[in-house]
CSV table of C-alpha atoms in Angstrom, one decimal:
chain,number,residue,atom,x,y,z
A,14,MET,CA,0.0,0.0,0.0
A,15,ALA,CA,2.8,2.4,0.8
A,16,ASP,CA,4.5,1.7,-2.5
A,17,THR,CA,1.2,2.3,-4.3
A,18,SER,CA,0.8,5.6,-2.5
A,19,PHE,CA,4.3,6.7,-3.4
A,20,GLU,CA,3.7,5.9,-7.0
A,21,GLN,CA,0.7,8.2,-7.0
A,22,THR,CA,2.8,10.9,-5.3
A,23,LEU,CA,5.5,10.5,-7.9
A,24,LYS,CA,3.0,11.0,-10.7
A,25,SER,CA,2.0,14.3,-9.2
A,26,PHE,CA,5.4,15.7,-10.0
A,27,PRO,CA,6.7,16.6,-13.5
A,28,GLU,CA,8.9,14.0,-15.2
A,29,SER,CA,12.1,16.1,-14.5
A,30,TYR,CA,11.5,16.0,-10.8
A,31,ARG,CA,10.9,12.2,-10.5
A,32,PRO,CA,14.4,10.8,-10.5
A,33,TYR,CA,15.4,13.0,-7.5
A,34,ILE,CA,12.2,12.2,-5.6
A,35,GLN,CA,12.6,8.5,-6.3
A,36,ALA,CA,16.2,8.5,-5.0
A,37,LEU,CA,15.2,10.3,-1.8
A,38,HIS,CA,12.3,7.9,-1.3
A,39,ASP,CA,14.6,4.9,-1.8
A,40,LYS,CA,16.9,6.2,0.9
A,41,HIS,CA,14.2,7.5,3.3
A,42,PRO,CA,10.9,5.7,2.8
A,43,ASN,CA,9.4,7.5,5.8
A,44,TRP,CA,9.6,10.9,4.0
A,45,THR,CA,6.5,12.3,2.4
A,46,PHE,CA,6.6,14.6,-0.7
A,47,GLU,CA,3.8,17.0,-1.7
A,48,ALA,CA,3.8,18.6,-5.1
A,49,PHE,CA,2.5,22.2,-4.8
A,50,ASN,CA,1.3,23.4,-8.2
A,51,THR,CA,1.7,27.1,-8.0
A,52,GLY,CA,-0.2,27.7,-11.3
A,53,LEU,CA,2.3,30.4,-12.1
A,54,ASP,CA,4.4,30.7,-15.2
A,55,TRP,CA,8.1,30.3,-14.6
A,56,ASN,CA,9.2,33.2,-16.6
A,57,GLU,CA,6.6,35.5,-15.0
A,58,VAL,CA,7.8,34.6,-11.6
A,59,LEU,CA,11.5,35.0,-12.6
A,60,LYS,CA,10.7,38.5,-14.0
A,61,ASN,CA,9.1,39.6,-10.7
A,62,GLU,CA,11.8,38.1,-8.5
A,63,ALA,CA,14.5,39.9,-10.5
A,64,LEU,CA,13.1,43.4,-9.7
A,65,LEU,CA,15.7,45.7,-8.4
A,66,LYS,CA,16.7,45.1,-4.7
A,67,ARG,CA,14.2,42.2,-4.3
A,68,LYS,CA,17.0,39.6,-4.3
A,69,LEU,CA,20.6,40.2,-3.2
A,70,VAL,CA,23.7,38.1,-2.8
A,71,PRO,CA,26.8,38.8,-0.7
A,72,ALA,CA,29.5,40.7,-2.6
A,73,ALA,CA,32.7,38.7,-2.8
A,74,GLY,CA,35.5,40.3,-0.9
A,75,HIS,CA,33.3,43.0,0.7
A,76,THR,CA,32.0,42.0,4.1
A,77,GLY,CA,28.6,43.6,4.7
A,78,TYR,CA,28.1,44.6,1.1
A,79,TRP,CA,25.4,43.2,-1.2
A,80,ASN,CA,25.0,42.9,-4.9
A,81,GLN,CA,21.8,42.7,-7.0
A,82,ALA,CA,21.3,39.1,-7.9
A,83,SER,CA,21.5,38.3,-11.5
A,84,THR,CA,18.6,36.6,-13.3
A,85,SER,CA,20.7,33.5,-13.8
A,86,ALA,CA,21.5,33.4,-10.0
A,87,ILE,CA,17.8,33.7,-9.1
A,88,SER,CA,16.7,31.0,-11.6
A,89,TYR,CA,19.4,28.7,-10.2
A,90,ILE,CA,18.2,29.1,-6.6
A,91,MET,CA,14.5,29.2,-7.5
A,92,ASP,CA,14.6,25.9,-9.4
A,93,PRO,CA,13.5,23.2,-6.9
A,94,ARG,CA,15.1,20.4,-8.9
A,95,ASN,CA,18.6,21.7,-8.0
A,96,TRP,CA,17.9,21.1,-4.3
A,97,LEU,CA,16.2,17.7,-4.2
A,98,ASN,CA,19.0,16.0,-2.4
A,99,GLU,CA,19.8,15.2,1.3
A,100,SER,CA,21.8,18.3,1.9
A,101,TYR,CA,19.2,20.9,0.8
A,102,ILE,CA,15.8,19.2,0.8
A,103,TYR,CA,15.0,20.8,4.2
A,104,MET,CA,14.4,24.1,2.5
A,105,PHE,CA,11.1,22.4,1.5
A,106,GLU,CA,10.3,21.0,5.0
A,107,LYS,CA,6.9,22.1,6.4
A,108,LEU,CA,7.7,24.3,9.4
A,109,SER,CA,5.0,23.3,11.9
A,110,TYR,CA,5.9,22.6,15.5
A,111,ASP,CA,6.7,18.9,16.1
A,112,GLY,CA,7.2,17.9,19.8
A,113,ASN,CA,9.1,14.8,18.7
A,114,HIS,CA,11.9,16.8,17.1
A,115,ASP,CA,11.7,20.1,18.8
A,116,THR,CA,13.6,19.3,22.0
A,117,VAL,CA,15.8,21.6,24.1
A,118,GLU,CA,18.8,19.3,23.4
A,119,LEU,CA,18.4,19.4,19.7
A,120,VAL,CA,17.9,23.2,19.6
A,121,ASN,CA,21.0,23.7,21.7
A,122,SER,CA,22.9,21.5,19.3
A,123,THR,CA,21.7,23.7,16.5
A,124,LEU,CA,23.0,26.8,18.3
A,125,ASN,CA,26.5,25.2,18.8
A,126,GLY,CA,29.3,27.7,18.1
A,127,THR,CA,27.1,30.7,18.7
A,128,PHE,CA,26.8,33.1,21.7
A,129,MET,CA,23.4,31.4,22.4
A,130,CYS,CA,24.6,27.9,23.0
A,131,ASN,CA,24.4,26.8,26.6
A,132,ALA,CA,23.8,30.5,27.5
A,133,LYS,CA,21.1,32.1,29.7
A,134,CYS,CA,18.6,34.3,27.8
A,135,PRO,CA,18.5,37.8,29.3
A,136,GLY,CA,15.0,38.7,30.5
A,137,ALA,CA,13.8,35.2,30.5
A,138,PRO,CA,12.0,33.9,33.7
A,139,ASN,CA,13.6,31.2,35.8
A,140,ASN,CA,17.1,31.6,34.2
A,141,MET,CA,16.0,29.9,31.1
A,142,THR,CA,18.6,29.3,28.4
A,143,TYR,CA,18.2,30.4,24.8
A,144,ALA,CA,17.4,26.8,23.8
A,145,GLN,CA,14.6,26.6,26.4
A,146,VAL,CA,13.2,30.0,25.3
A,147,ILE,CA,13.2,28.9,21.6
A,148,VAL,CA,11.3,25.7,22.5
A,149,GLU,CA,8.8,27.7,24.5
A,150,ALA,CA,8.4,30.2,21.6
A,151,ALA,CA,7.9,27.3,19.2
A,152,LYS,CA,5.1,25.9,21.2
A,153,LYS,CA,3.4,29.3,21.5
A,154,SER,CA,3.8,30.2,17.8
A,155,LYS,CA,3.3,26.7,16.4
A,156,VAL,CA,6.5,27.0,14.5
A,157,SER,CA,9.3,24.4,14.3
A,158,ALA,CA,11.8,25.0,17.0
A,159,ILE,CA,14.6,23.8,14.8
A,160,HIS,CA,13.5,26.4,12.1
A,161,LEU,CA,13.5,29.2,14.7
A,162,ALA,CA,17.0,28.2,16.0
A,163,VAL,CA,18.4,28.1,12.5
A,164,ARG,CA,16.7,31.4,11.6
A,165,LEU,CA,18.2,33.0,14.7
A,166,ARG,CA,21.6,31.6,13.8
A,167,GLN,CA,21.3,33.0,10.3
A,168,GLU,CA,20.2,36.5,11.5
A,169,LYS,CA,22.4,36.9,14.6
A,170,GLY,CA,25.5,35.1,13.4
A,171,THR,CA,27.8,33.4,15.9
A,172,SER,CA,28.6,36.6,17.9
A,173,ASN,CA,25.4,38.6,17.7
A,174,ASP,CA,24.8,42.0,15.9
A,175,GLU,CA,23.5,45.5,16.8
A,176,LEU,CA,19.9,44.6,17.0
A,177,GLY,CA,20.6,41.5,19.1
A,178,LYS,CA,22.9,43.4,21.5
A,179,GLY,CA,20.3,46.2,21.9
A,180,VAL,CA,19.6,49.6,20.4
A,181,SER,CA,18.3,52.9,21.9
A,182,THR,CA,16.7,56.0,20.4
A,183,LYS,CA,16.2,59.6,21.4
A,184,ASP,CA,13.8,60.6,18.7
A,185,GLY,CA,12.1,57.3,17.7
A,186,SER,CA,13.7,57.4,14.2
A,187,HIS,CA,17.5,57.1,14.7
A,188,PHE,CA,18.6,54.1,16.6
A,189,TYR,CA,22.1,53.6,18.0
A,190,GLN,CA,23.9,50.9,19.9
A,191,ALA,CA,22.7,51.0,23.5
A,192,ASN,CA,25.4,52.5,25.8
A,193,GLY,CA,23.8,52.7,29.2
A,194,ASP,CA,22.7,56.3,28.8
A,195,GLY,CA,19.4,55.6,30.5
A,196,ASN,CA,17.3,55.3,27.4
A,197,THR,CA,15.2,52.2,26.9
A,198,VAL,CA,17.0,49.3,25.1
A,199,TYR,CA,15.2,47.4,22.3
A,200,TYR,CA,16.0,44.1,20.8
A,201,ASN,CA,15.1,42.4,17.5
A,202,PHE,CA,16.4,38.9,17.3
A,203,PHE,CA,14.7,37.8,14.1
A,204,ASN,CA,15.6,41.1,12.4
A,205,ILE,CA,11.9,41.6,11.5
A,206,GLY,CA,11.4,44.8,9.6
A,207,ALA,CA,15.2,45.3,9.4
A,208,ALA,CA,15.6,46.2,5.7
A,209,GLY,CA,16.6,49.1,3.6
A,210,ASP,CA,19.5,50.8,1.9
A,211,GLY,CA,22.6,50.9,4.1
A,212,LYS,CA,23.4,49.5,7.5
A,213,GLN,CA,22.0,52.5,9.5
A,214,THR,CA,18.7,52.3,7.7
A,215,VAL,CA,18.5,48.6,8.4
A,216,ILE,CA,19.2,49.3,12.1
A,217,ASN,CA,16.7,52.1,12.2
A,218,ASN,CA,13.9,50.0,10.7
A,219,GLY,CA,14.6,47.0,12.9
A,220,GLY,CA,14.7,49.3,15.9
A,221,LYS,CA,11.4,50.9,15.1
A,222,GLU,CA,9.8,47.4,14.8
A,223,ALA,CA,11.3,46.4,18.2
A,224,LYS,CA,10.1,49.6,19.8
A,225,ALA,CA,6.6,49.3,18.4
A,226,GLU,CA,6.4,45.7,19.7
A,227,GLY,CA,7.9,46.5,23.1
A,228,TRP,CA,10.7,44.1,22.8
A,229,THR,CA,12.8,45.3,25.7
A,230,SER,CA,14.7,42.1,26.3
A,231,PRO,CA,16.1,39.2,24.1
A,232,TYR,CA,13.4,37.0,25.7
A,233,LEU,CA,10.6,39.2,24.5
A,234,ALA,CA,12.2,39.6,21.1
A,235,ILE,CA,12.4,35.9,20.6
A,236,MET,CA,8.9,35.1,21.9
A,237,GLY,CA,7.3,37.9,20.0
A,238,GLY,CA,9.4,37.4,16.9
A,239,ALA,CA,8.4,33.8,16.7
A,240,VAL,CA,4.7,34.6,16.7
A,241,LYS,CA,5.4,37.1,13.9
A,242,VAL,CA,7.2,34.4,11.9
A,243,TYR,CA,4.0,32.4,12.1
A,244,THR,CA,1.4,35.1,11.5
A,245,GLY,CA,3.5,36.8,8.8
A,246,TYR,CA,4.5,33.8,6.8
A,247,ILE,CA,3.7,30.3,7.9
A,248,GLY,CA,0.1,31.0,8.8
A,249,ILE,CA,-0.6,32.4,5.3
A,250,GLY,CA,0.8,29.5,3.4
A,251,GLN,CA,4.5,30.4,3.3
A,252,ASP,CA,5.3,27.3,5.4
A,253,THR,CA,8.7,26.3,4.1
A,254,ILE,CA,12.0,28.1,4.0
A,255,TYR,CA,11.6,28.2,0.2
A,256,PHE,CA,8.2,29.8,0.3
A,257,GLU,CA,9.5,32.4,2.8
A,258,MET,CA,12.0,33.4,0.1
A,259,PHE,CA,9.8,32.9,-3.0
A,260,SER,CA,6.3,34.1,-2.3
A,261,VAL,CA,4.4,32.0,-4.8
A,262,VAL,CA,1.7,30.5,-2.6
A,263,ASN,CA,-0.9,33.2,-1.7
A,264,PRO,CA,-2.0,35.5,-4.5
A,265,LYS,CA,-2.4,38.4,-2.1
A,266,TYR,CA,1.3,38.3,-1.4
A,267,TYR,CA,2.8,37.2,-4.7
A,268,TYR,CA,6.5,38.0,-5.0
A,269,TRP,CA,6.9,41.0,-2.6
A,270,LYS,CA,6.4,39.2,0.7
A,271,GLN,CA,9.7,37.6,1.5
A,272,TYR,CA,11.5,37.1,4.8
A,273,ALA,CA,14.9,38.2,3.6
A,274,GLN,CA,16.6,39.7,0.5
A,275,ASN,CA,19.6,37.4,0.9
A,276,LEU,CA,19.0,34.9,-2.0
A,277,THR,CA,21.4,32.4,-0.6
A,278,ALA,CA,19.7,32.2,2.9
A,279,THR,CA,17.6,29.3,1.6
A,280,LEU,CA,20.7,27.2,1.1
A,281,THR,CA,22.3,28.2,4.4
A,282,GLU,CA,19.3,27.5,6.4
A,283,GLY,CA,18.3,24.3,4.6
A,284,SER,CA,21.8,22.8,4.9
A,285,LYS,CA,22.0,23.7,8.6
A,286,ILE,CA,18.7,21.9,9.4
A,287,TYR,CA,20.0,18.9,7.6
A,288,GLU,CA,23.2,18.9,9.7
A,289,THR,CA,21.2,19.2,12.9
A,290,TYR,CA,19.0,16.2,12.1
A,291,LYS,CA,21.9,14.2,10.7
A,292,ASN,CA,24.0,14.7,13.9
A,293,ALA,CA,21.0,13.8,16.0
A,294,GLY,CA,20.4,10.6,14.0
A,295,LEU,CA,16.9,11.8,12.9
A,296,LEU,CA,17.2,11.7,9.1
A,297,ASN,CA,14.8,8.7,8.9
A,298,SER,CA,12.0,10.5,10.8
A,299,SER,CA,8.7,11.2,9.1
A,300,PHE,CA,9.3,14.6,7.5
A,301,VAL,CA,6.9,16.2,5.1
A,302,PHE,CA,8.3,18.2,2.2
A,303,ARG,CA,6.2,20.7,0.2
A,304,ILE,CA,7.8,21.2,-3.2
A,305,PRO,CA,6.7,23.8,-5.8
A,306,VAL,CA,6.0,23.2,-9.4
A,307,TYR,CA,5.7,25.9,-12.1
A,308,LYS,CA,4.3,26.1,-15.6
A,309,ASN,CA,6.7,26.2,-18.6
A,310,MET,CA,9.8,25.4,-16.6
A,311,PRO,CA,13.1,25.2,-18.5
A,312,SER,CA,14.8,21.8,-18.8
A,313,SER,CA,17.3,22.9,-16.2
A,314,CYS,CA,18.8,25.9,-14.5
A,315,LYS,CA,22.5,25.6,-14.1
A,316,LYS,CA,24.7,27.4,-11.6
A,317,PRO,CA,25.9,30.7,-13.1
A,318,ALA,CA,29.6,31.1,-13.8
A,319,SER,CA,31.5,33.3,-11.4
A,320,PRO,CA,33.6,36.0,-13.1
A,321,SER,CA,36.0,36.1,-10.1
A,322,GLY,CA,36.2,32.4,-9.3
A,323,ASP,CA,34.5,33.0,-6.0
A,324,GLU,CA,31.5,30.7,-5.8
A,325,ARG,CA,29.5,33.2,-3.8
A,326,THR,CA,29.6,35.7,-6.6
A,327,THR,CA,26.4,34.6,-8.3
A,328,ALA,CA,25.5,38.2,-9.1
A,329,ASN,CA,25.7,40.7,-11.9
A,330,PRO,CA,29.3,42.0,-11.5
A,331,ASN,CA,28.5,45.4,-12.8
A,332,THR,CA,26.6,46.6,-9.7
A,333,ARG,CA,29.5,48.6,-8.2
A,334,LEU,CA,31.6,51.1,-10.3
A,335,SER,CA,34.9,52.6,-9.4
A,336,GLY,CA,34.1,55.6,-11.4
A,337,ILE,CA,32.0,57.0,-14.3
A,338,SER,CA,32.8,59.5,-17.0
A,339,ALA,CA,31.5,60.8,-20.3
A,340,THR,CA,33.2,62.1,-23.5
A,341,LEU,CA,31.7,64.7,-25.8
A,342,ILE,CA,32.5,64.3,-29.6
A,343,ASP,CA,31.5,67.3,-31.7
A,344,MET,CA,30.5,67.3,-35.4
A,345,ASP,CA,34.2,67.6,-36.5
A,346,GLY,CA,35.2,64.5,-34.4
A,347,LYS,CA,37.0,66.5,-31.7
A,348,SER,CA,36.5,65.1,-28.2
A,349,SER,CA,36.5,66.7,-24.8
A,350,ASN,CA,35.7,65.6,-21.3
A,351,ALA,CA,32.1,66.2,-20.1
A,352,ASN,CA,31.1,67.4,-16.7
A,353,LEU,CA,28.4,65.2,-15.1
A,354,THR,CA,25.8,66.5,-12.7
A,355,PRO,CA,25.2,65.7,-10.0
A,356,SER,CA,28.9,65.0,-9.4
């Protein structure tokens, strides 16, 4: 009966998906695969995802800088067939809370190597650790605790950032690193609302979100942020890491409603979840994967060539110029330098 059921599942996917799904099923027969037919044309989705500033990738050799993602980079990441393997399949895992997997021990293992591992969470009752707080937040928000832990790791890094260490404001618009000057300190652990051009704008927007929500401790920021992850994404159908990046589920939110601009976050988070489950010996558990299908998909979307040899450089290399100039040529063919305004 199980084999018959899987055969029906396999037929729900396009032919080009089936070899990958079959290989995963052979290795992990307890896994369930759901084909989600978006009903959307591949090229139309790609055109919308490639809008300026919608998808970014890290700039090679420039820490903290971002490049506009090229169309080829977006198509490569967006193509589900490229990630139907053990290492990345978890970007398609349904992100509902599961008490069998979402244990304090497993969450703490996910946080290994970060400032949150085995550490007390400031503001939490009963001296709770970050791992205990994350599990509590998962139960409250109905979101996978492993997903929350991986998301926090992605957003805060191993040593925390400004919004995680706490920011203050004097005018409600400009936020600065809290320095003990007596002003209220706000925290934003999931970096919700923290977007914009330039680092200070990101901090200001993330600070405004934290102030509006009253997140005056890391504990409140994690508990409140987890609920927002559910209500803002998972609860409206964006219930996988992939769908949080590519909003192709709910017509009301097509394309624009994405958790992050960082195109490669789907790979980072998916692979980290895989490592967590692998290290815990849980890869053969009963996971459910929700995998999108588009109309008129190309035969394949290969990894774009990197002009610098750095594999992270999957972006248009022409986004940052060292200078710009213009030359005037008159009717007689004589040339002269042109002054550009604004300079």
